[in-house]
């Protein structure tokens, strides 16, 4: 009897196979059954193909970066020896299910070895784990993992709504604090571009008139709260943090600190004290900010004042994303790479989101120029691009002598030239990355990243690690990307929720589902 699309469970995974068992009745019965099933399967394949096309149109992924073979499960065989024989006609039919150009192993020539789901990273599905891994190029496997990771970390509807609601609340609250007619507040950074991780902060800038931003703000920021006398130091060592909080006088603090950031911070402490689990005014940086954590949503918020360029930079990144499709997935992967190593905070010497995106843009600009000059077509493999990025900034780039600009399709400049040395050369930090700000060409966007040597070594180690799994002799592994991106419990929860959501959507779309009303 022929059973098309029979479900067989092995190690927690469900595979679909077409099993042909010879019955009494001879070859004529088998041929009639095969022809009937061929017609039914062709109709089913056509209907499924239309549904897949409709679903793909709703995804953000560009056609150039769809996973190779992502839409099909590999063929598999049953463990029962009686079901191993198939006719030549069914063999040709099964081979037509494979996407064109994808070297999936045949069920007749390779034995599928499914890996337990718990051994996979959260961004991989069990349908990728089939036999004959050596038949798929490692860079293609890495490309597929990058696409899967970017899809997993892509913001969902609930997260977008949660961030939008919190942003609107903060804007209304800040406007009530300053009570000025021409008050304005805008979103910038990854929140404005959509290139944020689930744990990324929300960046806001508020614009106030000059009278609300006195010239002596810098003096107030530089004031130390702790007296320098030895008696005061001894007294402080005897106080616990709880006693310090109890002895803190809010009214005195409000009188002493007149800057808009401190006023906003005090208002937050007074009116949002039940919703804030952390708050700090960071004034010893190039751009002072109020940083706090909203406890109910566990989102970090950074607010600066009267800083130009933030929203404009976000619009520039959006234009770059339209011109460079690899920018989005590479940014998502590299942002998590930096965050997992605690080298992504600018005021702690790390590389912030904007600086990282400018480094990726510069890399893509020069790479595309090289391909064009050599008369070659650009290779849109994200695995190769990630490797080349790590190789450039981990090994090849000369941080001491070279600066980066993304203007005019991107170019490098000498840091020590007469017109650049004053703004981009730091004698105390010769290894810093000189990055020209696209809207203020005399400003160095990388000046605060004083841990650049550590970051460069991280890139180098990542490059050499990945090369061990994509170059000959290839080191076999289940996941290549996991060797540089450590999975977290948050990713596991996120992957589980996304799978449940996909199942619910599939049930609602089915004829007997509840989506039809």
Tab-separated table of N, CA and C in Angstrom, residues 279-434:
chain	number	residue	atom	x	y	z
A	279	UNK	N	19.052	54.014	37.852
A	279	UNK	CA	19.104	55.341	37.236
A	279	UNK	C	20.461	55.960	37.508
A	280	UNK	N	21.015	56.607	36.479
A	280	UNK	CA	22.329	57.236	36.608
A	280	UNK	C	22.430	58.389	35.626
A	281	UNK	N	23.044	59.481	36.080
A	281	UNK	CA	23.375	60.597	35.189
A	281	UNK	C	24.856	60.489	34.862
A	282	UNK	N	25.159	60.216	33.600
A	282	UNK	CA	26.547	60.043	33.163
A	282	UNK	C	26.976	61.329	32.478
A	283	UNK	N	27.788	62.115	33.177
A	283	UNK	CA	28.180	63.420	32.649
A	283	UNK	C	29.609	63.517	32.185
A	284	UNK	N	30.453	62.513	32.481
A	284	UNK	CA	31.869	62.604	32.118
A	284	UNK	C	32.152	61.953	30.777
A	285	UNK	N	31.247	62.125	29.819
A	285	UNK	CA	31.430	61.604	28.471
A	285	UNK	C	31.241	62.731	27.462
A	286	UNK	N	31.559	62.421	26.200
A	286	UNK	CA	31.415	63.435	25.157
A	286	UNK	C	29.965	63.874	25.023
A	287	UNK	N	29.042	62.946	25.201
A	287	UNK	CA	27.609	63.248	25.165
A	287	UNK	C	27.002	62.805	26.494
A	288	UNK	N	26.755	63.724	27.437
A	288	UNK	CA	26.146	63.350	28.727
A	288	UNK	C	24.747	62.775	28.511
A	289	UNK	N	24.385	61.808	29.333
A	289	UNK	CA	23.088	61.149	29.193
A	289	UNK	C	22.493	60.850	30.564
A	290	UNK	N	21.172	60.660	30.571
A	290	UNK	CA	20.463	60.051	31.693
A	290	UNK	C	20.165	58.617	31.289
A	291	UNK	N	20.624	57.692	32.083
A	291	UNK	CA	20.440	56.276	31.771
A	291	UNK	C	19.629	55.638	32.884
A	292	UNK	N	18.539	54.959	32.529
A	292	UNK	CA	17.743	54.261	33.531
A	292	UNK	C	17.146	52.995	32.935
A	293	UNK	N	16.735	52.092	33.808
A	293	UNK	CA	16.136	50.816	33.416
A	293	UNK	C	14.694	50.786	33.878
A	294	UNK	N	13.799	50.544	32.943
A	294	UNK	CA	12.377	50.445	33.243
A	294	UNK	C	12.082	49.015	33.685
A	295	UNK	N	11.749	48.835	34.956
A	295	UNK	CA	11.637	47.502	35.546
A	295	UNK	C	10.548	46.641	34.902
A	296	UNK	N	9.332	47.134	34.678
A	296	UNK	CA	8.294	46.255	34.115
A	296	UNK	C	8.652	45.655	32.758
A	297	UNK	N	9.353	46.409	31.924
A	297	UNK	CA	9.722	45.908	30.599
A	297	UNK	C	11.179	45.478	30.510
A	298	UNK	N	11.977	45.800	31.517
A	298	UNK	CA	13.415	45.494	31.547
A	298	UNK	C	14.149	46.125	30.359
A	299	UNK	N	13.711	47.300	29.973
A	299	UNK	CA	14.334	48.023	28.877
A	299	UNK	C	15.171	49.169	29.419
A	300	UNK	N	16.369	49.350	28.837
A	300	UNK	CA	17.239	50.469	29.189
A	300	UNK	C	16.924	51.659	28.296
A	301	UNK	N	16.964	52.851	28.876
A	301	UNK	CA	16.656	54.081	28.148
A	301	UNK	C	17.802	55.063	28.351
A	302	UNK	N	18.293	55.632	27.270
A	302	UNK	CA	19.326	56.669	27.297
A	302	UNK	C	18.737	57.953	26.727
A	303	UNK	N	18.866	59.047	27.494
A	303	UNK	CA	18.318	60.333	27.074
A	303	UNK	C	19.432	61.370	27.114
A	304	UNK	N	19.635	62.069	26.005
A	304	UNK	CA	20.588	63.176	25.952
A	304	UNK	C	19.832	64.455	25.639
A	305	UNK	N	20.540	65.570	25.667
A	305	UNK	CA	19.890	66.864	25.522
A	305	UNK	C	20.609	67.715	24.480
A	306	UNK	N	19.818	68.275	23.561
A	306	UNK	CA	20.307	69.247	22.569
A	306	UNK	C	21.522	68.737	21.789
A	307	UNK	N	21.506	67.454	21.442
A	307	UNK	CA	22.578	66.879	20.636
A	307	UNK	C	22.067	66.688	19.212
A	308	UNK	N	22.741	67.345	18.285
A	308	UNK	CA	22.343	67.244	16.880
A	308	UNK	C	23.015	66.036	16.225
A	309	UNK	N	22.425	65.571	15.163
A	309	UNK	CA	23.033	64.496	14.383
A	309	UNK	C	22.446	63.128	14.630
A	310	UNK	N	21.812	62.906	15.790
A	310	UNK	CA	21.280	61.584	16.093
A	310	UNK	C	20.192	61.126	15.138
A	311	UNK	N	19.084	61.858	15.027
A	311	UNK	CA	18.035	61.459	14.077
A	311	UNK	C	18.513	61.465	12.629
A	312	UNK	N	19.380	62.406	12.284
A	312	UNK	CA	19.904	62.439	10.916
A	312	UNK	C	20.745	61.207	10.617
A	313	UNK	N	21.525	60.756	11.613
A	313	UNK	CA	22.333	59.546	11.435
A	313	UNK	C	21.453	58.322	11.241
A	314	UNK	N	20.327	58.279	11.943
A	314	UNK	CA	19.402	57.161	11.785
A	314	UNK	C	18.840	57.120	10.367
A	315	UNK	N	18.514	58.278	9.810
A	315	UNK	CA	18.025	58.316	8.439
A	315	UNK	C	19.114	57.870	7.454
A	316	UNK	N	20.363	58.227	7.736
A	316	UNK	CA	21.465	57.800	6.866
A	316	UNK	C	21.603	56.275	6.879
A	317	UNK	N	21.488	55.670	8.069
A	317	UNK	CA	21.583	54.214	8.177
A	317	UNK	C	20.462	53.544	7.389
A	318	UNK	N	19.268	54.117	7.421
A	318	UNK	CA	18.156	53.550	6.656
A	318	UNK	C	18.454	53.567	5.161
A	319	UNK	N	19.077	54.652	4.684
A	319	UNK	CA	19.418	54.717	3.258
A	319	UNK	C	20.499	53.695	2.917
A	320	UNK	N	21.457	53.521	3.818
A	320	UNK	CA	22.487	52.506	3.585
A	320	UNK	C	21.877	51.104	3.562
A	321	UNK	N	20.884	50.835	4.401
A	321	UNK	CA	20.255	49.514	4.417
A	321	UNK	C	19.538	49.228	3.113
A	322	UNK	N	18.937	50.245	2.515
A	322	UNK	CA	18.280	50.053	1.231
A	322	UNK	C	19.285	49.764	0.117
A	323	UNK	N	20.445	50.399	0.188
A	323	UNK	CA	21.465	50.204	-0.839
A	323	UNK	C	22.311	48.965	-0.595
A	324	UNK	N	22.400	48.517	0.658
A	324	UNK	CA	23.260	47.386	1.022
A	324	UNK	C	22.455	46.366	1.816
A	325	UNK	N	21.811	45.410	1.164
A	325	UNK	CA	21.013	44.413	1.893
A	325	UNK	C	21.781	43.629	2.951
A	326	UNK	N	23.090	43.334	2.783
A	326	UNK	CA	23.793	42.591	3.846
A	326	UNK	C	23.960	43.378	5.143
A	327	UNK	N	23.730	44.682	5.125
A	327	UNK	CA	23.988	45.490	6.307
A	327	UNK	C	23.137	45.054	7.494
A	328	UNK	N	21.864	44.733	7.262
A	328	UNK	CA	20.979	44.374	8.367
A	328	UNK	C	21.412	43.084	9.064
A	329	UNK	N	21.525	41.939	8.373
A	329	UNK	CA	21.910	40.719	9.088
A	329	UNK	C	23.303	40.780	9.699
A	330	UNK	N	24.249	41.416	9.011
A	330	UNK	CA	25.587	41.539	9.577
A	330	UNK	C	25.569	42.384	10.848
A	331	UNK	N	24.783	43.448	10.856
A	331	UNK	CA	24.688	44.289	12.052
A	331	UNK	C	24.105	43.524	13.225
A	332	UNK	N	23.046	42.737	12.990
A	332	UNK	CA	22.422	41.974	14.065
A	332	UNK	C	23.413	40.991	14.675
A	333	UNK	N	24.146	40.265	13.823
A	333	UNK	CA	25.110	39.275	14.322
A	333	UNK	C	26.254	39.950	15.065
A	334	UNK	N	26.802	41.011	14.490
A	334	UNK	CA	27.963	41.659	15.100
A	334	UNK	C	27.588	42.425	16.369
A	335	UNK	N	26.378	42.956	16.445
A	335	UNK	CA	25.953	43.615	17.677
A	335	UNK	C	25.888	42.617	18.828
A	336	UNK	N	25.356	41.429	18.557
A	336	UNK	CA	25.327	40.427	19.622
A	336	UNK	C	26.730	39.919	19.935
A	337	UNK	N	27.580	39.819	18.919
A	337	UNK	CA	28.971	39.435	19.143
A	337	UNK	C	29.654	40.412	20.102
A	338	UNK	N	29.438	41.705	19.896
A	338	UNK	CA	30.050	42.718	20.763
A	338	UNK	C	29.424	42.698	22.151
A	339	UNK	N	28.117	42.548	22.206
A	339	UNK	CA	27.427	42.575	23.496
A	339	UNK	C	27.820	41.388	24.368
A	340	UNK	N	27.980	40.224	23.765
A	340	UNK	CA	28.338	39.039	24.537
A	340	UNK	C	29.735	39.138	25.131
A	341	UNK	N	30.565	40.049	24.627
A	341	UNK	CA	31.916	40.248	25.137
A	341	UNK	C	32.067	41.559	25.895
A	342	UNK	N	30.962	42.257	26.134
A	342	UNK	CA	30.954	43.510	26.906
A	342	UNK	C	31.895	44.546	26.312
A	343	UNK	N	31.924	44.646	24.979
A	343	UNK	CA	32.756	45.649	24.305
A	343	UNK	C	31.893	46.524	23.404
A	344	UNK	N	30.645	46.726	23.825
A	344	UNK	CA	29.700	47.483	23.001
A	344	UNK	C	29.238	48.784	23.635
A	345	UNK	N	29.803	49.172	24.776
A	345	UNK	CA	29.367	50.384	25.475
A	345	UNK	C	30.368	51.503	25.188
A	346	UNK	N	29.969	52.583	24.517
A	346	UNK	CA	30.928	53.624	24.133
A	346	UNK	C	31.630	54.274	25.318
A	347	UNK	N	30.866	54.626	26.392
A	347	UNK	CA	31.516	55.331	27.500
A	347	UNK	C	32.364	54.398	28.362
A	348	UNK	N	32.410	53.110	28.024
A	348	UNK	CA	33.328	52.172	28.667
A	348	UNK	C	34.435	51.729	27.715
A	349	UNK	N	34.629	52.508	26.650
A	349	UNK	CA	35.705	52.229	25.710
A	349	UNK	C	35.347	51.279	24.597
A	350	UNK	N	34.088	50.858	24.508
A	350	UNK	CA	33.693	49.911	23.485
A	350	UNK	C	33.216	50.584	22.207
A	351	UNK	N	32.722	49.767	21.299
A	351	UNK	CA	32.217	50.245	20.006
A	351	UNK	C	30.700	50.259	20.071
A	352	UNK	N	30.109	51.442	19.942
A	352	UNK	CA	28.664	51.572	19.985
A	352	UNK	C	28.014	51.149	18.685
A	353	UNK	N	26.689	51.211	18.686
A	353	UNK	CA	25.925	50.743	17.534
A	353	UNK	C	26.231	51.550	16.277
A	354	UNK	N	26.255	52.876	16.376
A	354	UNK	CA	26.493	53.711	15.197
A	354	UNK	C	27.897	53.493	14.641
A	355	UNK	N	28.878	53.425	15.508
A	355	UNK	CA	30.254	53.214	15.057
A	355	UNK	C	30.404	51.855	14.387
A	356	UNK	N	29.778	50.834	14.945
A	356	UNK	CA	29.845	49.497	14.343
A	356	UNK	C	29.209	49.497	12.958
A	357	UNK	N	28.083	50.168	12.814
A	357	UNK	CA	27.419	50.220	11.512
A	357	UNK	C	28.262	50.961	10.484
A	358	UNK	N	28.963	52.024	10.907
A	358	UNK	CA	29.839	52.733	9.988
A	358	UNK	C	31.021	51.855	9.566
A	359	UNK	N	31.520	51.017	10.461
A	359	UNK	CA	32.594	50.088	10.106
A	359	UNK	C	32.104	49.061	9.083
A	360	UNK	N	30.876	48.568	9.265
A	360	UNK	CA	30.325	47.603	8.308
A	360	UNK	C	30.093	48.272	6.953
A	361	UNK	N	29.546	49.485	6.966
A	361	UNK	CA	29.296	50.209	5.715
A	361	UNK	C	30.603	50.435	4.960
A	362	UNK	N	31.641	50.877	5.670
A	362	UNK	CA	32.933	51.104	5.025
A	362	UNK	C	33.480	49.812	4.425
A	363	UNK	N	33.367	48.714	5.165
A	363	UNK	CA	33.826	47.419	4.654
A	363	UNK	C	33.085	47.030	3.377
A	364	UNK	N	31.760	47.186	3.359
A	364	UNK	CA	30.973	46.826	2.173
A	364	UNK	C	31.275	47.752	1.002
A	365	UNK	N	31.521	49.034	1.277
A	365	UNK	CA	31.850	49.975	0.205
A	365	UNK	C	33.139	49.575	-0.502
A	366	UNK	N	34.186	49.308	0.265
A	366	UNK	CA	35.473	48.961	-0.345
A	366	UNK	C	35.412	47.585	-1.018
A	367	UNK	N	34.668	46.676	-0.448
A	367	UNK	CA	34.572	45.343	-1.041
A	367	UNK	C	33.843	45.410	-2.384
A	368	UNK	N	32.761	46.172	-2.441
A	368	UNK	CA	32.024	46.299	-3.695
A	368	UNK	C	32.878	46.983	-4.755
A	369	UNK	N	33.674	47.954	-4.350
A	369	UNK	CA	34.549	48.636	-5.311
A	369	UNK	C	35.585	47.661	-5.878
A	370	UNK	N	36.140	46.808	-5.019
A	370	UNK	CA	37.121	45.835	-5.503
A	370	UNK	C	36.489	44.851	-6.484
A	371	UNK	N	35.280	44.398	-6.173
A	371	UNK	CA	34.607	43.469	-7.080
A	371	UNK	C	34.309	44.139	-8.419
A	372	UNK	N	33.889	45.378	-8.394
A	372	UNK	CA	33.571	46.096	-9.631
A	372	UNK	C	34.826	46.311	-10.473
A	373	UNK	N	35.917	46.741	-9.829
A	373	UNK	CA	37.156	46.980	-10.574
A	373	UNK	C	37.724	45.697	-11.164
A	374	UNK	N	37.477	44.565	-10.502
A	374	UNK	CA	37.979	43.285	-11.005
A	374	UNK	C	37.037	42.651	-12.010
A	375	UNK	N	35.874	43.290	-12.251
A	375	UNK	CA	34.928	42.751	-13.202
A	375	UNK	C	34.202	41.519	-12.720
A	376	UNK	N	34.101	41.358	-11.415
A	376	UNK	CA	33.423	40.197	-10.841
A	376	UNK	C	32.075	40.608	-10.267
A	377	UNK	N	31.154	39.655	-10.242
A	377	UNK	CA	29.855	39.896	-9.638
A	377	UNK	C	29.969	39.728	-8.132
A	378	UNK	N	29.296	40.593	-7.390
A	378	UNK	CA	29.377	40.546	-5.934
A	378	UNK	C	28.827	39.218	-5.422
A	379	UNK	N	29.559	38.599	-4.505
A	379	UNK	CA	29.130	37.352	-3.897
A	379	UNK	C	28.300	37.680	-2.660
A	380	UNK	N	27.023	37.347	-2.701
A	380	UNK	CA	26.119	37.703	-1.616
A	380	UNK	C	25.988	36.544	-0.629
A	381	UNK	N	27.111	36.117	-0.103
A	381	UNK	CA	27.131	35.060	0.901
A	381	UNK	C	27.489	35.702	2.229
A	382	UNK	N	26.557	35.671	3.179
A	382	UNK	CA	26.776	36.342	4.458
A	382	UNK	C	27.896	35.691	5.262
A	383	UNK	N	28.094	34.387	5.094
A	383	UNK	CA	29.192	33.725	5.792
A	383	UNK	C	30.533	34.264	5.345
A	384	UNK	N	30.708	34.422	4.026
A	384	UNK	CA	31.961	34.978	3.505
A	384	UNK	C	32.137	36.428	3.935
A	385	UNK	N	31.057	37.196	3.929
A	385	UNK	CA	31.152	38.604	4.336
A	385	UNK	C	31.541	38.732	5.800
A	386	UNK	N	30.978	37.907	6.661
A	386	UNK	CA	31.329	37.965	8.080
A	386	UNK	C	32.799	37.618	8.290
A	387	UNK	N	33.283	36.594	7.594
A	387	UNK	CA	34.696	36.233	7.699
A	387	UNK	C	35.598	37.367	7.234
A	388	UNK	N	35.262	37.981	6.113
A	388	UNK	CA	36.095	39.060	5.582
A	388	UNK	C	36.065	40.286	6.486
A	389	UNK	N	34.941	40.542	7.136
A	389	UNK	CA	34.876	41.657	8.090
A	389	UNK	C	35.838	41.415	9.239
A	390	UNK	N	35.811	40.216	9.821
A	390	UNK	CA	36.718	39.887	10.921
A	390	UNK	C	38.171	39.938	10.457
A	391	UNK	N	38.420	39.501	9.230
A	391	UNK	CA	39.797	39.521	8.723
A	391	UNK	C	40.294	40.952	8.539
A	392	UNK	N	39.425	41.831	8.010
A	392	UNK	CA	39.838	43.219	7.786
A	392	UNK	C	40.170	43.917	9.097
A	393	UNK	N	39.208	43.943	10.031
A	393	UNK	CA	39.412	44.711	11.262
A	393	UNK	C	40.147	43.923	12.351
A	394	UNK	N	40.374	42.640	12.124
A	394	UNK	CA	41.127	41.862	13.097
A	394	UNK	C	42.575	41.648	12.733
A	395	UNK	N	42.910	41.748	11.415
A	395	UNK	CA	44.274	41.438	10.984
A	395	UNK	C	44.834	42.512	10.057
A	396	UNK	N	44.087	42.877	9.018
A	396	UNK	CA	44.648	43.683	7.931
A	396	UNK	C	44.671	45.185	8.204
A	397	UNK	N	43.682	45.708	8.905
A	397	UNK	CA	43.549	47.161	9.022
A	397	UNK	C	44.638	47.741	9.934
A	398	UNK	N	45.232	48.858	9.486
A	398	UNK	CA	46.272	49.543	10.254
A	398	UNK	C	45.625	50.682	11.049
A	399	UNK	N	45.368	50.441	12.313
A	399	UNK	CA	44.680	51.417	13.146
A	399	UNK	C	45.547	52.631	13.442
A	400	UNK	N	46.850	52.503	13.414
A	400	UNK	CA	47.754	53.590	13.801
A	400	UNK	C	47.810	54.668	12.730
A	401	UNK	N	47.780	54.287	11.474
A	401	UNK	CA	48.008	55.254	10.401
A	401	UNK	C	46.759	55.600	9.596
A	402	UNK	N	45.680	54.811	9.708
A	402	UNK	CA	44.576	54.925	8.759
A	402	UNK	C	43.286	55.326	9.450
A	403	UNK	N	42.531	56.215	8.789
A	403	UNK	CA	41.208	56.611	9.232
A	403	UNK	C	40.157	56.222	8.208
A	404	UNK	N	38.890	56.268	8.611
A	404	UNK	CA	37.779	55.795	7.785
A	404	UNK	C	36.795	56.927	7.545
A	405	UNK	N	36.310	57.010	6.310
A	405	UNK	CA	35.218	57.910	5.965
A	405	UNK	C	34.256	57.148	5.056
A	406	UNK	N	32.951	57.338	5.278
A	406	UNK	CA	31.942	56.684	4.439
A	406	UNK	C	31.359	57.651	3.420
A	407	UNK	N	31.870	58.883	3.371
A	407	UNK	CA	31.402	59.836	2.368
A	407	UNK	C	31.991	59.485	1.003
A	408	UNK	N	31.302	59.930	-0.047
A	408	UNK	CA	31.790	59.734	-1.422
A	408	UNK	C	32.082	58.267	-1.711
A	409	UNK	N	31.153	57.404	-1.340
A	409	UNK	CA	31.271	55.952	-1.563
A	409	UNK	C	32.400	55.316	-0.771
A	410	UNK	N	32.903	56.013	0.224
A	410	UNK	CA	33.861	55.432	1.148
A	410	UNK	C	35.306	55.585	0.710
A	411	UNK	N	36.166	56.004	1.653
A	411	UNK	CA	37.599	56.102	1.384
A	411	UNK	C	38.350	56.083	2.705
A	412	UNK	N	39.642	55.758	2.622
A	412	UNK	CA	40.548	55.810	3.765
A	412	UNK	C	41.385	57.085	3.680
A	413	UNK	N	41.835	57.581	4.834
A	413	UNK	CA	42.687	58.765	4.849
A	413	UNK	C	43.772	58.593	5.910
A	414	UNK	N	44.921	59.240	5.717
A	414	UNK	CA	45.996	59.141	6.718
A	414	UNK	C	45.679	59.994	7.943
A	415	UNK	N	45.769	59.394	9.108
A	415	UNK	CA	45.472	60.125	10.335
A	415	UNK	C	46.476	61.237	10.599
A	416	UNK	N	47.674	61.098	10.091
A	416	UNK	CA	48.720	62.070	10.381
A	416	UNK	C	48.855	63.190	9.378
A	417	UNK	N	47.947	63.284	8.406
A	417	UNK	CA	48.035	64.362	7.427
A	417	UNK	C	47.759	65.711	8.083
A	418	UNK	N	48.204	66.788	7.456
A	418	UNK	CA	48.115	68.112	8.067
A	418	UNK	C	46.680	68.522	8.369
A	419	UNK	N	45.766	68.173	7.485
A	419	UNK	CA	44.385	68.587	7.696
A	419	UNK	C	43.596	67.619	8.567
A	420	UNK	N	44.223	66.517	9.006
A	420	UNK	CA	43.524	65.514	9.807
A	420	UNK	C	44.142	65.307	11.187
A	421	UNK	N	45.410	65.618	11.324
A	421	UNK	CA	46.119	65.237	12.540
A	421	UNK	C	45.508	65.872	13.789
A	422	UNK	N	45.020	67.099	13.673
A	422	UNK	CA	44.489	67.780	14.850
A	422	UNK	C	43.231	67.116	15.389
A	423	UNK	N	42.405	66.577	14.514
A	423	UNK	CA	41.120	66.032	14.929
A	423	UNK	C	41.113	64.508	15.087
A	424	UNK	N	42.033	63.814	14.422
A	424	UNK	CA	41.941	62.357	14.379
A	424	UNK	C	43.158	61.641	14.945
A	425	UNK	N	44.199	62.348	15.306
A	425	UNK	CA	45.373	61.698	15.886
A	425	UNK	C	45.382	61.917	17.389
A	426	UNK	N	45.475	60.811	18.142
A	426	UNK	CA	45.537	60.868	19.596
A	426	UNK	C	46.892	60.308	20.041
A	427	UNK	N	47.823	61.147	20.467
A	427	UNK	CA	49.157	60.652	20.850
A	427	UNK	C	49.105	59.625	21.982
A	428	UNK	N	48.163	59.808	22.906
A	428	UNK	CA	48.075	58.858	24.019
A	428	UNK	C	47.377	57.558	23.624
A	429	UNK	N	46.654	57.563	22.486
A	429	UNK	CA	45.952	56.370	22.012
A	429	UNK	C	46.190	56.203	20.512
A	430	UNK	N	47.398	55.881	20.124
A	430	UNK	CA	47.675	55.771	18.680
A	430	UNK	C	46.911	54.643	17.999
A	431	UNK	N	46.440	53.658	18.759
A	431	UNK	CA	45.762	52.506	18.177
A	431	UNK	C	44.255	52.731	18.040
A	432	UNK	N	43.758	53.914	18.397
A	432	UNK	CA	42.320	54.166	18.308
A	432	UNK	C	41.873	54.202	16.843
A	433	UNK	N	40.604	53.864	16.618
A	433	UNK	CA	40.052	53.881	15.268
A	433	UNK	C	39.537	55.278	14.948
A	434	UNK	N	40.143	55.934	13.967
A	434	UNK	CA	39.707	57.261	13.528
A	434	UNK	C	38.558	57.087	12.544
